[in-house]
Coordinates of C-alpha atoms and ligand atoms in Angstrom, one line a residue:
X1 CA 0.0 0.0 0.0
X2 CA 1.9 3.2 -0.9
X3 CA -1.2 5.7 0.4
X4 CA -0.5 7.6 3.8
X5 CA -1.1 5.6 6.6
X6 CA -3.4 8.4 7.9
X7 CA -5.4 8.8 4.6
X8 CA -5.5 4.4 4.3
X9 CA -6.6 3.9 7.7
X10 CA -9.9 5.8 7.6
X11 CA -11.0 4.1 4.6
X12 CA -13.9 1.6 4.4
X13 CA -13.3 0.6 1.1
X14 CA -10.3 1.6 -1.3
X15 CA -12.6 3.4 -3.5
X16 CA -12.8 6.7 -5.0
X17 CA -16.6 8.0 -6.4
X18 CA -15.2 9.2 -9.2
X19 CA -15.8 13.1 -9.8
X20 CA -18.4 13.7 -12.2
X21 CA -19.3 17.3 -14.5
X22 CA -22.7 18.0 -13.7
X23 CA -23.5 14.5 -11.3
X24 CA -21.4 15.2 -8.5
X25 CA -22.9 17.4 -5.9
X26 CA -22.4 18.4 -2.4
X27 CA -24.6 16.2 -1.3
X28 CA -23.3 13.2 -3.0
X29 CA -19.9 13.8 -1.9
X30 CA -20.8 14.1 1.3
X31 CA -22.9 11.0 1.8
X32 CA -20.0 8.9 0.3
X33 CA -17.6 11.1 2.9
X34 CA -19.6 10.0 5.4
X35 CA -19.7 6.2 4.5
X36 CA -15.8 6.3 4.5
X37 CA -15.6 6.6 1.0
X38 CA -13.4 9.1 -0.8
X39 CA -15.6 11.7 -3.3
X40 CA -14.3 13.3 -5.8
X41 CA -16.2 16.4 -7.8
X42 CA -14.8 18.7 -10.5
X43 CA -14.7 22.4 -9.0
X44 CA -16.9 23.7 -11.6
X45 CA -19.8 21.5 -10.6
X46 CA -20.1 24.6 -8.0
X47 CA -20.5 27.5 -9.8
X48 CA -18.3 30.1 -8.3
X49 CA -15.6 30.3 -5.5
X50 CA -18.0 31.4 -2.8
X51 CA -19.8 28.4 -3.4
X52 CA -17.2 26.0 -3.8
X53 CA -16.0 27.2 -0.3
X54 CA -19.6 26.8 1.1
X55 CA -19.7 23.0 -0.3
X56 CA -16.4 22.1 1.4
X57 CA -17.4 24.2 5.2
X58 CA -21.0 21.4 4.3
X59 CA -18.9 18.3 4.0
X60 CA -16.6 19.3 6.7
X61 CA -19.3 19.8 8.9
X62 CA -21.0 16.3 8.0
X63 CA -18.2 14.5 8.4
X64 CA -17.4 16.2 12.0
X65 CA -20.9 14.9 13.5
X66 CA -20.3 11.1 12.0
X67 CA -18.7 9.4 14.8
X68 CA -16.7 6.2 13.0
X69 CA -13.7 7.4 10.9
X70 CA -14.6 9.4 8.0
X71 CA -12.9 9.8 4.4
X72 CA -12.1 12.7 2.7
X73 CA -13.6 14.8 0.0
X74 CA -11.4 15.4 -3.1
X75 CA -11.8 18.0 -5.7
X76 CA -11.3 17.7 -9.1
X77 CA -9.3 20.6 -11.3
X78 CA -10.1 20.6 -14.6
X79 CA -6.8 22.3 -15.8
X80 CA -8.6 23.6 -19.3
X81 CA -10.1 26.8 -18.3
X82 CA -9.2 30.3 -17.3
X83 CA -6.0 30.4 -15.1
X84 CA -7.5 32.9 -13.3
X85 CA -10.5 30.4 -12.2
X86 CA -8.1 28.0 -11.8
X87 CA -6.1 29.8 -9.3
X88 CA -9.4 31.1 -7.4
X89 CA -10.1 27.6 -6.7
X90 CA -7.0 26.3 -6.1
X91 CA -6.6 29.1 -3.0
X92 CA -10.4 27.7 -1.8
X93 CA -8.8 24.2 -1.6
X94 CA -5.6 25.2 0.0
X95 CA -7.9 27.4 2.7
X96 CA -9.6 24.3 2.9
X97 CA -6.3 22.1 3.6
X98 CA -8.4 19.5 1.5
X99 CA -6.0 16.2 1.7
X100 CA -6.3 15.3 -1.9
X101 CA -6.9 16.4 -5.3
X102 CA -7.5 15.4 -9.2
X103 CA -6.2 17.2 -12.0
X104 CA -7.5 16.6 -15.5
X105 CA -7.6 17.5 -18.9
X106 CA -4.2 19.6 -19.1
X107 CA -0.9 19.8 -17.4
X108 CA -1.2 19.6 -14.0
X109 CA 2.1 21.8 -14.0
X110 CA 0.5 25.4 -12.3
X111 CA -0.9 23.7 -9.7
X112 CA 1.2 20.9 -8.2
X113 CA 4.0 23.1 -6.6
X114 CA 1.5 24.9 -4.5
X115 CA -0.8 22.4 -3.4
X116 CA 1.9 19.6 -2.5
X117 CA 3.2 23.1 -0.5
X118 CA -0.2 22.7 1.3
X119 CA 0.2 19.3 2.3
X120 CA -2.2 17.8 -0.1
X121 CA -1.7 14.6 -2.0
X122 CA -1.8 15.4 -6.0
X123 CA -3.0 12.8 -8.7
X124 CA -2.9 13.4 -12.2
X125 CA -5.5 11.7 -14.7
X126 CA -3.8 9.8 -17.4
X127 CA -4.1 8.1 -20.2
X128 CA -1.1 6.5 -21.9
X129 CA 1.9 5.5 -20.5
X130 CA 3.5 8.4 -22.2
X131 CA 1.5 10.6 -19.7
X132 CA 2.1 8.7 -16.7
X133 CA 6.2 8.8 -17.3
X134 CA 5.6 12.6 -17.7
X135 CA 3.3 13.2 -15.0
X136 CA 4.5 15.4 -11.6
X137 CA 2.1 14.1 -9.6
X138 CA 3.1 11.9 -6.3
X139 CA -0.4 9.8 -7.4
X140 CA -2.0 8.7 -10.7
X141 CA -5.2 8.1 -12.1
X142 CA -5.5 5.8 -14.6
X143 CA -7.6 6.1 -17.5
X144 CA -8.8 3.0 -18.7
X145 CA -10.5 1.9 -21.7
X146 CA -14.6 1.5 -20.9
X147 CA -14.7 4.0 -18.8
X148 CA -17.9 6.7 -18.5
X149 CA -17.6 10.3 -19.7
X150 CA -14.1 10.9 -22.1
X151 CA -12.9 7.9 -21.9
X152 CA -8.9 6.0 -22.0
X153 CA -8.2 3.5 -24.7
X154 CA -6.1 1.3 -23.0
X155 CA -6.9 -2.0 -20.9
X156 CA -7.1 -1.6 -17.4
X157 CA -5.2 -4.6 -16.3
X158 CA -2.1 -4.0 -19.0
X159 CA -2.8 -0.1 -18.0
X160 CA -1.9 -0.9 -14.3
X161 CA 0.8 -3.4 -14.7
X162 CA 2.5 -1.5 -17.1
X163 CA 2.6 1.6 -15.0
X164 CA 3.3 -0.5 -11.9
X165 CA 6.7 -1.4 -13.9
X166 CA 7.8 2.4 -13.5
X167 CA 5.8 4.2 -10.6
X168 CA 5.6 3.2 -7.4
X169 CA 3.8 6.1 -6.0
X170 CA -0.5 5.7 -5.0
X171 CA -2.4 4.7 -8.1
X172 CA -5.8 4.8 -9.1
X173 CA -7.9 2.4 -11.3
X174 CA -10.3 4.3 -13.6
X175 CA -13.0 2.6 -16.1
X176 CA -14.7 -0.6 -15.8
X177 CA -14.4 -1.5 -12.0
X178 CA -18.0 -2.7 -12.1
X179 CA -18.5 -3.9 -8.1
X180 CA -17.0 -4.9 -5.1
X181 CA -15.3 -8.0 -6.6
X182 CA -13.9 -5.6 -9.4
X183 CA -12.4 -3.4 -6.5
X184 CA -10.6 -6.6 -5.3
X185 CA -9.6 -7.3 -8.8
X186 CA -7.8 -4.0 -8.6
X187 CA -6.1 -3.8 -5.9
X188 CA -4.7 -7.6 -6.3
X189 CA -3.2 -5.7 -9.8
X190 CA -1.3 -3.0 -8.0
X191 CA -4.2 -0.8 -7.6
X192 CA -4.1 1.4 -3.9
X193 CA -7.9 2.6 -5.1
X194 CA -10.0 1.9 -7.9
X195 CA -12.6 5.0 -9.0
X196 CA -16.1 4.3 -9.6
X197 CA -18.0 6.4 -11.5
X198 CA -21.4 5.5 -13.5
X199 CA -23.1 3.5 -10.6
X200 CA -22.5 6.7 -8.4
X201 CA -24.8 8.3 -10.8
X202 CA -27.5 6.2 -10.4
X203 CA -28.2 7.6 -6.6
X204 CA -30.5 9.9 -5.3
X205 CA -28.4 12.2 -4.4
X206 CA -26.3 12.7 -7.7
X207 CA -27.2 15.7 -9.8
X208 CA -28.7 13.5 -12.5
X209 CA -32.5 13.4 -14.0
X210 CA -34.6 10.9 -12.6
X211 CA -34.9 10.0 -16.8
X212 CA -31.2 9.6 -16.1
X213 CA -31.2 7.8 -13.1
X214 CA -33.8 5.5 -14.5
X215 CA -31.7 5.0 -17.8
X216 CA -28.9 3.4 -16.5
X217 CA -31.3 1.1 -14.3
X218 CA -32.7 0.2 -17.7
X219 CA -29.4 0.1 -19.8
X220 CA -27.0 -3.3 -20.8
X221 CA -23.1 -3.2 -21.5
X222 CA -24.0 -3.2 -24.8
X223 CA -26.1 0.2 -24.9
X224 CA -23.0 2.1 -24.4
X225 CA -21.9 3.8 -28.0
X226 CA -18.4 4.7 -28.1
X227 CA -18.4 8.2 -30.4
X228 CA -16.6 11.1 -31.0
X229 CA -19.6 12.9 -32.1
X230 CA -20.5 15.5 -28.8
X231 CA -16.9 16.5 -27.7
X232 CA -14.3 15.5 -30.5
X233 CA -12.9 13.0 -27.9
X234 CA -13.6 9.5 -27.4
X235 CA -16.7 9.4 -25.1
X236 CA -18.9 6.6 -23.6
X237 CA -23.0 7.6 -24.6
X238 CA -25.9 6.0 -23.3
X239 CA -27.3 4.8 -27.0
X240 CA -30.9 5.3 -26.0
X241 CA -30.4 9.2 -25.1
X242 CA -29.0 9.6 -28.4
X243 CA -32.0 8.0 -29.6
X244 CA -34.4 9.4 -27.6
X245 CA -33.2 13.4 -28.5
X246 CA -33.7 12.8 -32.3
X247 CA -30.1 12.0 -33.7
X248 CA -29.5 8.5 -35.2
X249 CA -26.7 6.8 -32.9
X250 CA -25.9 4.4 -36.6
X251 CA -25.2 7.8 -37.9
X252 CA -23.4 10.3 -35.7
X253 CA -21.1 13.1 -36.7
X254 CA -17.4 12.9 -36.1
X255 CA -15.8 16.7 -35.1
X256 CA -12.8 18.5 -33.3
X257 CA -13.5 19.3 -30.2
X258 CA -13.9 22.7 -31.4
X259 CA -16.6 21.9 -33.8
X260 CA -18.2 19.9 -31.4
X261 CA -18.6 22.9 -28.8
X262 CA -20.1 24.6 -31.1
X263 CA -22.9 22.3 -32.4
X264 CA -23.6 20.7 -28.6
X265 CA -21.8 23.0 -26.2
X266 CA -24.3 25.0 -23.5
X267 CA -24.4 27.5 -26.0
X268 CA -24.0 25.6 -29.2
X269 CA -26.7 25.7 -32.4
X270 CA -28.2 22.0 -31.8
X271 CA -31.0 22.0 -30.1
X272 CA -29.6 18.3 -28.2
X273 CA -26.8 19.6 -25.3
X274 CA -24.4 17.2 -24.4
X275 CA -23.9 16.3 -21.0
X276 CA -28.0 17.6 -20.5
X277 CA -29.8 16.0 -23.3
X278 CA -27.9 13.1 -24.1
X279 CA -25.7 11.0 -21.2
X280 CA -22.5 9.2 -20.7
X281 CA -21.9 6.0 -18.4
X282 CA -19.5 3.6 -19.1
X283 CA -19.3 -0.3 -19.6
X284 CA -20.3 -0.3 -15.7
X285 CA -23.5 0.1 -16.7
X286 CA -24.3 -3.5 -16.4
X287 CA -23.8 -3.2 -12.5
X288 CA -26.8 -0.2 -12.4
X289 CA -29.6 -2.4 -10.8
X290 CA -31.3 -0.2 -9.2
X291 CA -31.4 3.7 -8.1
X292 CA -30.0 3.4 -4.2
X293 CA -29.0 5.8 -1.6
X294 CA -25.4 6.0 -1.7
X295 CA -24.6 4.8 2.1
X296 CA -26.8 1.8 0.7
X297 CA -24.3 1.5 -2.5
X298 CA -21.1 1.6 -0.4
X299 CA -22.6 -1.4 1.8
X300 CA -23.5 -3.4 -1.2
X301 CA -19.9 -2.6 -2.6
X302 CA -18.5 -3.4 0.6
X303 CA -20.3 -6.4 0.7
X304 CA -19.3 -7.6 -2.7
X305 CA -15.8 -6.9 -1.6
X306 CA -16.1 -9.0 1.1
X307 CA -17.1 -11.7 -0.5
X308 CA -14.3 -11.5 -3.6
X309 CA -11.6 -11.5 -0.7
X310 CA -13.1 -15.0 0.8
X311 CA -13.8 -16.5 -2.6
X312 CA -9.8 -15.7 -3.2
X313 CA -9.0 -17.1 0.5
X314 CA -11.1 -20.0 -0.7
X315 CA -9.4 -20.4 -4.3
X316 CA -5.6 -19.9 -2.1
X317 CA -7.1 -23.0 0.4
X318 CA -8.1 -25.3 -2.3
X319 CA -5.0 -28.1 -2.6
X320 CA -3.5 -28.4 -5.8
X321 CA -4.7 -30.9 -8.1
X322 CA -3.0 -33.9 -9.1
X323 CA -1.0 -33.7 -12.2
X324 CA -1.6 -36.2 -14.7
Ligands
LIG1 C1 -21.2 11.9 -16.6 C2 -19.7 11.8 -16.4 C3 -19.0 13.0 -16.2 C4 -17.6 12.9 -16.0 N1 -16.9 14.1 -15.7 C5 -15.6 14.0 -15.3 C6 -14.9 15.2 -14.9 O1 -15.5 16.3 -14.8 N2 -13.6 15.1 -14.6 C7 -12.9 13.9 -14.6 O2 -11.7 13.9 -14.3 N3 -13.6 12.8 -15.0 C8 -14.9 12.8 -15.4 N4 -15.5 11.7 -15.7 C9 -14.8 10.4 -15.7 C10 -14.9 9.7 -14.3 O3 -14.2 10.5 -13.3 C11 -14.4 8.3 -14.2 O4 -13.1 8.2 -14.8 C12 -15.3 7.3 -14.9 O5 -16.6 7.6 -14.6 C13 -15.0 5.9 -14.5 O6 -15.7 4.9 -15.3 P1 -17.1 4.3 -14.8 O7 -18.1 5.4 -14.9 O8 -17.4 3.2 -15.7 O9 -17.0 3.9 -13.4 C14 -16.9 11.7 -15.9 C15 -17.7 10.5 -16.1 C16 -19.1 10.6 -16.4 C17 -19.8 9.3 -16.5

């Protein structure tokens, strides 16, 4: 285990709920806080500084009235926007001495310096094994293929084991851990966490539609379209919302992610928004049964967990069979 002691030991489960644009809320990250479970959000899911700084003083607060150990909230940087933003927020988090953060889309570069200055543990999302080598980051977070929202390319398993060859700093499994016995999975790879994203959307208290919510319940692995079409990047779709907002999934569009702000950004000249009218999840999909609370989630995960650790105790137990 190469996480701090101090961040390990408060853990229930070695699990991040993944941050989310537009699904990860205060509330959400604070009920998976709560439950011992790390939540992650992107900054810009609160909509300015002052708010931002509200959302942390709520978790804090949350968390302080829980009486077993508690895990941390971390914040999500998206790194392609306005330095200016980006600084704003980054003095929030370091007012906040938050204990971790993600940086994404961009070089983490401005921001590492002072927040490792703060004490704070920094992982960088990547994607190829170029990135990683490159990333100056203590921790990584990596991108697999499958995953919801822009996804990797690469398989998880050769994704970790590669990088496990040249990092031996905290790393993070992102894209198709699917349940409890995927967590395991992970962390018997090399994993310290895996990050779980799509079946944290499917919870109350996500910022998702309830025709969201309700569409992953009702979604198979196969209903996932892998497409270019709504941000110029390779991007996991739920099939049906394409559908169901008027475009033919058999026939998308593929732009630059310039071209593809400007037909389905907020402001863009489709009438279908991405993000708001048509929704991502990835190949974890299949593990959406239901729409639960998310302390109910965690002890599901945790329960699945469990039970992949005995079944490997029982596999270990089992004496070898006779050769022939
Ligand atoms: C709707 C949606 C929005 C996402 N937004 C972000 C984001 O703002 N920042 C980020 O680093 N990753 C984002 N991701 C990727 C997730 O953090 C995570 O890597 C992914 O959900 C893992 O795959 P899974 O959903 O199959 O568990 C998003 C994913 C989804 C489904």
């Amino acid at each position: 285990m190469t996480l701090p002691a101090t961040l390990a030991q408060r853990l229930r489960l070695p699990l991040i709920a993944a941050p989310m644009l537009r699904v990860s809320g205060v509330d959400l990250v604070s009920a998976a806080c709560c439950a011992g479970v790390i939540a992650a959000f992107p900054t810009v899911n609160a909509r300015s500084p002052q708010e931002l700084d509200a959302w942390l003083a709520r978790i804090a607060a949350d968390r302080d009235r829980v009486e077993r150990p508690t895990a941390p909230p971390c914040p999500n940087l998206i790194m392609r926007r306005d330095p200016d933003a980006i600084a704003e927020d980054r003095r929030v988090l370091v007012h906040h001495r938050v204990a971790m953060v993600i940086v994404s889309v961009g070089s983490p570069a401005a921001v590492v310096g002072p927040l490792h200055g703060a004490g704070c543990l920094v992982f960088a999302d990547v994607a190829s094994l170029l990135h990683a080598e490159k990333a100056l980051a203590a921790g990584l977070v990596l991108l697999g293929s499958g995953a919801g929202g822009q996804t990797g390319w690469v398989n998880g398993m050769s994704f970790v084991r590669a990088v496990r060859g040249i990092h031996d700093g905290p790393l993070v499994l992102a894209g198709g851990i699917h349940d409890g016995a995927a967590l395991w999975a992970a962390r018997v790879l090399g994993c310290d966490l895996g990050m779980m994203g799509t079946r944290f959307i499917a919870t109350p208290e996500s910022l998702a539609s309830d025709a969201y919510r309700r569409m992953l319940v009702d979604s198979r692995l196969d209903d996932v379209l892998l497409t270019r079409a709504f941000t110029g990047l390779d991007t996991n779709m739920l099939r049906q919302s394409i559908a169901a907002a008027g475009l033919d999934p058999a026939a998308l569009p593929t732009p630059s992610p310039d071209e593809a702000r400007q037909v389905f950004g907020s402001e863009g000249s489709a009438h279908v928004r991405r993000w708001v009218d048509v929704w991502s999840a990835g190949h974890t999909v299949s593990g959406v049964d239901a729409v639960r609370p998310v302390a109910e989630l965690i002890e599901r995960i945790d329960a699945e967990y469990a039970a992949a650790q005995r079944e490997t105790a029982a596999l270990l137990a089992r004496p070898p069979q006779p050769q022939p």
